[in-house]
Coordinates of C-alpha atoms in Angstrom, one line a residue:
X651 CA -19.1 -138.5 -70.9
X652 CA -20.9 -135.5 -69.3
X653 CA -20.8 -134.9 -65.1
X654 CA -24.2 -136.2 -65.1
X655 CA -23.0 -139.4 -67.2
X656 CA -19.9 -139.8 -65.0
X657 CA -21.8 -140.0 -61.4
X658 CA -23.8 -142.5 -62.9
X659 CA -21.3 -144.7 -64.0
X660 CA -19.5 -144.3 -60.2
X661 CA -22.6 -145.7 -59.4
X662 CA -23.0 -148.8 -60.6
X663 CA -18.9 -149.3 -60.0
X664 CA -18.6 -148.5 -56.3
X665 CA -22.3 -150.3 -56.2
X666 CA -20.7 -153.7 -57.3
X667 CA -16.5 -153.4 -56.5
X668 CA -15.6 -156.5 -54.5
X669 CA -17.4 -158.1 -58.3
X670 CA -15.0 -155.7 -60.7
X671 CA -12.2 -157.0 -58.0
X672 CA -12.3 -160.4 -58.5
X673 CA -13.0 -160.4 -61.7
X674 CA -9.9 -157.9 -62.1
X675 CA -7.4 -160.7 -59.9
X676 CA -8.7 -162.9 -62.3
X677 CA -7.2 -161.1 -65.2
X678 CA -4.3 -160.4 -63.4
X679 CA -3.9 -163.6 -62.6
X680 CA -4.0 -164.5 -66.1
X681 CA -1.6 -161.7 -67.6
X682 CA 1.0 -162.6 -64.8
X683 CA 0.6 -166.6 -65.2
X684 CA 1.5 -165.5 -69.5
X685 CA 4.8 -164.0 -68.0
X686 CA 5.6 -167.0 -66.4
X687 CA 5.7 -169.5 -69.8
X688 CA 9.5 -170.4 -70.5
X689 CA 9.4 -169.6 -74.1
X690 CA 12.8 -168.6 -74.6
X691 CA 14.7 -170.9 -72.3
X692 CA 13.1 -173.7 -74.9
X693 CA 14.0 -171.8 -77.7
X694 CA 18.0 -170.4 -76.5
X695 CA 19.2 -173.1 -74.5
X696 CA 17.2 -176.6 -74.3
X697 CA 16.4 -177.3 -78.2
X698 CA 19.9 -176.0 -79.2
X699 CA 21.4 -179.1 -76.6
X700 CA 18.9 -181.4 -77.7
X701 CA 18.0 -181.8 -74.7
X702 CA 14.9 -183.6 -74.7
X703 CA 13.8 -185.2 -71.8
X704 CA 14.2 -180.7 -70.7
X705 CA 12.1 -180.7 -73.8
X706 CA 9.2 -182.2 -72.8
X707 CA 9.9 -181.6 -69.2
X708 CA 9.0 -177.9 -70.6
X709 CA 6.2 -178.3 -72.7
X710 CA 4.1 -180.7 -70.2
X711 CA 4.6 -177.0 -67.6
X712 CA 4.3 -174.6 -70.9
X713 CA 0.8 -176.7 -71.1
X714 CA 0.1 -176.3 -67.0
X715 CA 0.6 -172.5 -67.6
X716 CA -1.4 -172.3 -70.6
X717 CA -4.4 -173.9 -68.4
X718 CA -4.0 -171.8 -65.6
X719 CA -4.1 -169.0 -67.6
X720 CA -6.7 -170.3 -69.6
X721 CA -9.2 -171.4 -66.8
X722 CA -8.2 -167.6 -64.8
X723 CA -9.6 -165.9 -67.9
X724 CA -12.7 -168.5 -67.8
X725 CA -13.7 -167.5 -64.4
X726 CA -13.4 -163.6 -64.4
X727 CA -15.5 -163.7 -68.5
X728 CA -18.1 -165.8 -66.2
X729 CA -17.7 -163.0 -63.6
X730 CA -18.1 -160.3 -66.2
X731 CA -21.0 -161.9 -68.0
X732 CA -22.8 -162.1 -64.4
X733 CA -22.1 -158.4 -63.5
X734 CA -23.1 -157.5 -67.0
X735 CA -26.9 -159.4 -66.7
X736 CA -27.4 -157.7 -63.2
X737 CA -25.8 -154.7 -64.2
X738 CA -28.7 -154.5 -67.5
X739 CA -31.5 -156.2 -65.3
X740 CA -31.3 -153.2 -62.5
X741 CA -30.4 -150.8 -65.7
X742 CA -34.0 -151.2 -66.9
X743 CA -36.0 -151.7 -64.2
X744 CA -35.1 -148.4 -62.9
X745 CA -36.0 -147.0 -66.1
X746 CA -39.6 -148.9 -66.6
X747 CA -40.0 -147.8 -62.7
X748 CA -39.2 -144.3 -63.5
X749 CA -41.2 -144.0 -66.4
X750 CA -44.6 -145.4 -65.0
X751 CA -44.3 -142.4 -63.1
X752 CA -44.2 -139.6 -64.9
X753 CA -47.2 -137.6 -66.0
X754 CA -48.8 -137.8 -69.9
X755 CA -47.5 -134.6 -70.3
X756 CA -44.1 -136.9 -71.0
X757 CA -45.2 -138.9 -73.2
X758 CA -47.4 -136.4 -75.3
X759 CA -44.0 -134.9 -76.1
X760 CA -41.4 -137.9 -75.9
X761 CA -41.8 -140.3 -79.3
X762 CA -42.2 -144.4 -78.2
X763 CA -39.3 -145.1 -80.6
X764 CA -37.0 -143.5 -78.2
X765 CA -38.0 -145.0 -75.5
X766 CA -37.7 -148.0 -77.0
X767 CA -33.9 -147.3 -78.1
X768 CA -33.6 -146.2 -74.9
X769 CA -34.5 -149.5 -72.6
X770 CA -33.1 -151.0 -75.1
X771 CA -29.7 -150.6 -77.3
X772 CA -29.0 -147.7 -74.5
X773 CA -28.8 -149.8 -71.6
X774 CA -27.3 -152.6 -73.3
X775 CA -24.7 -150.2 -74.2
X776 CA -23.7 -149.2 -71.1
X777 CA -23.4 -152.9 -69.8
X778 CA -21.2 -153.2 -72.3
X779 CA -19.0 -149.9 -71.1
X780 CA -18.9 -151.2 -67.7
X781 CA -18.2 -154.0 -68.4
X782 CA -15.9 -155.5 -71.6
X783 CA -14.1 -151.9 -71.2
X784 CA -13.7 -151.4 -67.6
X785 CA -12.3 -154.9 -67.2
X786 CA -9.7 -154.3 -70.2
X787 CA -8.6 -151.1 -68.9
X788 CA -7.8 -152.5 -65.6
X789 CA -6.0 -155.1 -66.6
X790 CA -4.4 -153.3 -69.4
X791 CA -3.1 -150.9 -66.7
X792 CA -2.1 -154.0 -64.2
X793 CA -0.1 -155.6 -67.0
X794 CA 1.9 -153.1 -69.1
X795 CA 4.3 -152.4 -66.7
X796 CA 6.1 -155.1 -66.1
X797 CA 5.8 -156.2 -69.9
X798 CA 6.9 -153.2 -70.8
X799 CA 10.8 -153.3 -68.5
X800 CA 10.4 -157.4 -69.7
X801 CA 10.7 -156.3 -73.6
X802 CA 13.0 -153.5 -72.9
X803 CA 15.7 -156.0 -71.1
X804 CA 15.2 -157.9 -74.1
X805 CA 16.2 -155.7 -76.7
X806 CA 16.3 -152.0 -75.5
X807 CA 16.5 -150.7 -79.7
X808 CA 13.9 -152.6 -81.0
X809 CA 11.4 -151.9 -77.9
X810 CA 12.5 -148.1 -79.0
X811 CA 11.4 -148.6 -82.8
X812 CA 8.2 -149.8 -81.4
X813 CA 7.8 -146.2 -79.3
X814 CA 8.2 -144.3 -82.1
X815 CA 5.8 -146.4 -83.7
X816 CA 3.3 -146.3 -82.0
X817 CA 1.6 -142.7 -81.5
X818 CA 1.2 -142.9 -85.4
X819 CA -0.5 -146.3 -85.2
X820 CA -2.4 -144.6 -81.8
X821 CA -3.3 -141.0 -84.3
X822 CA -4.5 -143.8 -87.1
X823 CA -6.7 -145.5 -84.6
X824 CA -8.2 -142.8 -82.9
X825 CA -9.1 -141.3 -86.4
X826 CA -11.1 -144.1 -87.7
X827 CA -12.6 -144.7 -84.6
X828 CA -13.7 -141.3 -84.4
X829 CA -15.6 -142.2 -87.9
X830 CA -16.9 -145.2 -86.7
X831 CA -18.1 -143.2 -83.4
X832 CA -20.0 -140.8 -85.9
X833 CA -21.4 -143.5 -88.3
X834 CA -22.3 -145.9 -85.2
X835 CA -24.2 -142.4 -84.1
X836 CA -26.6 -141.9 -87.6
X837 CA -27.3 -145.2 -87.3
X838 CA -28.6 -145.1 -83.7
X839 CA -30.8 -142.1 -85.3
X840 CA -31.8 -143.8 -88.0
X841 CA -32.5 -146.9 -85.6
X842 CA -34.7 -144.2 -83.7
X843 CA -36.7 -142.3 -86.5
X844 CA -37.3 -146.0 -87.9
X845 CA -38.7 -147.6 -84.3
X846 CA -40.8 -144.5 -83.8
X847 CA -43.0 -145.0 -87.0
X848 CA -43.6 -148.6 -86.6
X849 CA -44.7 -147.9 -83.2
X850 CA -47.0 -145.2 -84.8
X851 CA -48.3 -147.3 -87.7
X852 CA -49.0 -150.3 -85.3
X853 CA -50.9 -148.4 -82.6
X854 CA -53.1 -146.3 -84.8
X855 CA -53.4 -148.6 -87.6
X856 CA -57.3 -149.2 -87.7
X857 CA -57.0 -144.9 -87.9
X858 CA -55.2 -145.6 -91.2
X859 CA -57.0 -148.0 -92.2
X860 CA -60.6 -146.4 -92.1
X861 CA -58.4 -142.8 -93.2
X862 CA -56.8 -144.8 -96.0
X863 CA -53.7 -143.7 -95.8
X864 CA -52.4 -146.5 -94.5
X865 CA -50.2 -146.9 -97.6
X866 CA -48.7 -144.2 -97.3
X867 CA -47.7 -144.6 -93.7
X868 CA -46.1 -147.9 -95.2
X869 CA -44.5 -145.8 -97.5
X870 CA -42.8 -144.3 -94.7
X871 CA -41.6 -147.4 -92.7
X872 CA -39.9 -148.2 -95.9
X873 CA -38.1 -145.4 -96.6
X874 CA -36.9 -145.7 -93.2
X875 CA -35.9 -149.0 -92.8
X876 CA -34.1 -148.6 -96.2
X877 CA -32.2 -145.2 -94.4
X878 CA -31.4 -148.0 -91.5
X879 CA -29.9 -150.3 -94.1
X880 CA -27.3 -147.7 -95.6
X881 CA -26.3 -146.3 -92.1
X882 CA -26.1 -149.4 -91.3
X883 CA -23.7 -150.9 -94.3
X884 CA -21.7 -147.5 -94.7
X885 CA -21.4 -148.4 -90.2
X886 CA -20.0 -151.8 -91.2
X887 CA -18.1 -150.7 -94.3
X888 CA -16.0 -148.2 -91.4
X889 CA -16.0 -150.5 -89.4
X890 CA -14.3 -153.3 -91.5
X891 CA -12.0 -150.4 -93.1
X892 CA -10.6 -149.5 -89.0
X893 CA -9.5 -153.3 -89.4
X894 CA -8.1 -153.7 -92.4
X895 CA -6.0 -150.7 -91.9
X896 CA -5.0 -151.8 -88.4
X897 CA -4.1 -155.1 -90.0
X898 CA -1.9 -154.3 -92.7
X899 CA 0.0 -151.5 -89.8
X900 CA 0.6 -154.1 -87.2
X901 CA 2.0 -157.1 -90.0
X902 CA 4.1 -154.0 -91.5
X903 CA 5.1 -153.5 -87.6
X904 CA 6.0 -157.4 -86.8
X905 CA 8.1 -157.1 -90.5
X906 CA 9.9 -154.2 -88.8
X907 CA 10.8 -156.6 -85.6
X908 CA 11.7 -159.2 -87.4
X909 CA 14.1 -157.7 -89.4
X910 CA 15.8 -155.7 -86.6
X911 CA 15.5 -158.4 -84.3
X912 CA 17.5 -160.7 -87.2
X913 CA 20.0 -158.3 -87.1
X914 CA 20.3 -158.0 -83.7
X915 CA 20.3 -162.3 -83.4
X916 CA 23.2 -162.6 -86.0
X917 CA 25.1 -159.8 -84.5
X918 CA 24.8 -161.5 -81.1
X919 CA 22.9 -158.7 -79.8
X920 CA 19.8 -161.0 -78.7
X921 CA 18.7 -164.6 -78.7
X922 CA 16.2 -166.2 -80.9
X923 CA 14.0 -167.2 -77.9
X924 CA 14.4 -163.7 -77.0
X925 CA 13.4 -162.0 -80.7
X926 CA 10.2 -164.7 -80.4
X927 CA 8.7 -163.7 -77.1
X928 CA 10.0 -159.6 -77.5
X929 CA 6.9 -160.1 -80.6
X930 CA 4.6 -162.1 -78.6
X931 CA 4.6 -159.7 -75.6
X932 CA 5.3 -156.6 -77.6
X933 CA 1.6 -157.2 -79.6
X934 CA 0.1 -157.0 -75.9
X935 CA 1.1 -153.5 -75.4
X936 CA 1.1 -151.8 -78.8

């Protein structure tokens, strides 16, 4: 992110700081409630003792916690949806006002397709960065420390194994994400070029018809749309490749946790409930 981009980003964060803090509060509340769900107690104490009444009470308590967790997450998402729509509208109005005040020289050198892409796609990308990415980052940072401490308390050996594996998973994911970013840029370029050709064709259609060159320009548009199709397919294939690879690696990590954790349970180094909770929470931080 360039210095100018960081300045714009910081401006919108500070402008809507109240909404960000309120949504963050609900998101953290949702994450913290998840830590209170009594899974360990159910598997380690209630089920072995066959205490039906206590089991029913804990199940009801667990349902209440899940309801509160879902409700707080829903409220946070609603706040961020409204915030995202407001930012999207503000940016589009700002761009349109600025474009309307520019001189004719600008429009003689700037393609309309570029402006359309800027207003429609780039604004949406900035909105996503402002809302989804920032919300996820802040929420993960706040909840990361207590979850790490909890899973370390449950079983230090398993936690160390995950610490060793995590850098490898991060490196693979980073490389594949870079490939997706590169294909996204190619797709954006093809979309921009195609929009420019379509806008040029529609705005000058009468001239092309009189000059008997409409078929030539239609051929160029079809060629540009074919490039859009190819770049879109390549982008989708790259995304699916990344998803499939990470799913396989995540499954292998889960098998490792079950295997090592199973030995810990057999040798009384860990309870079954602790292993279940470790599986649940390790997926949130790794």
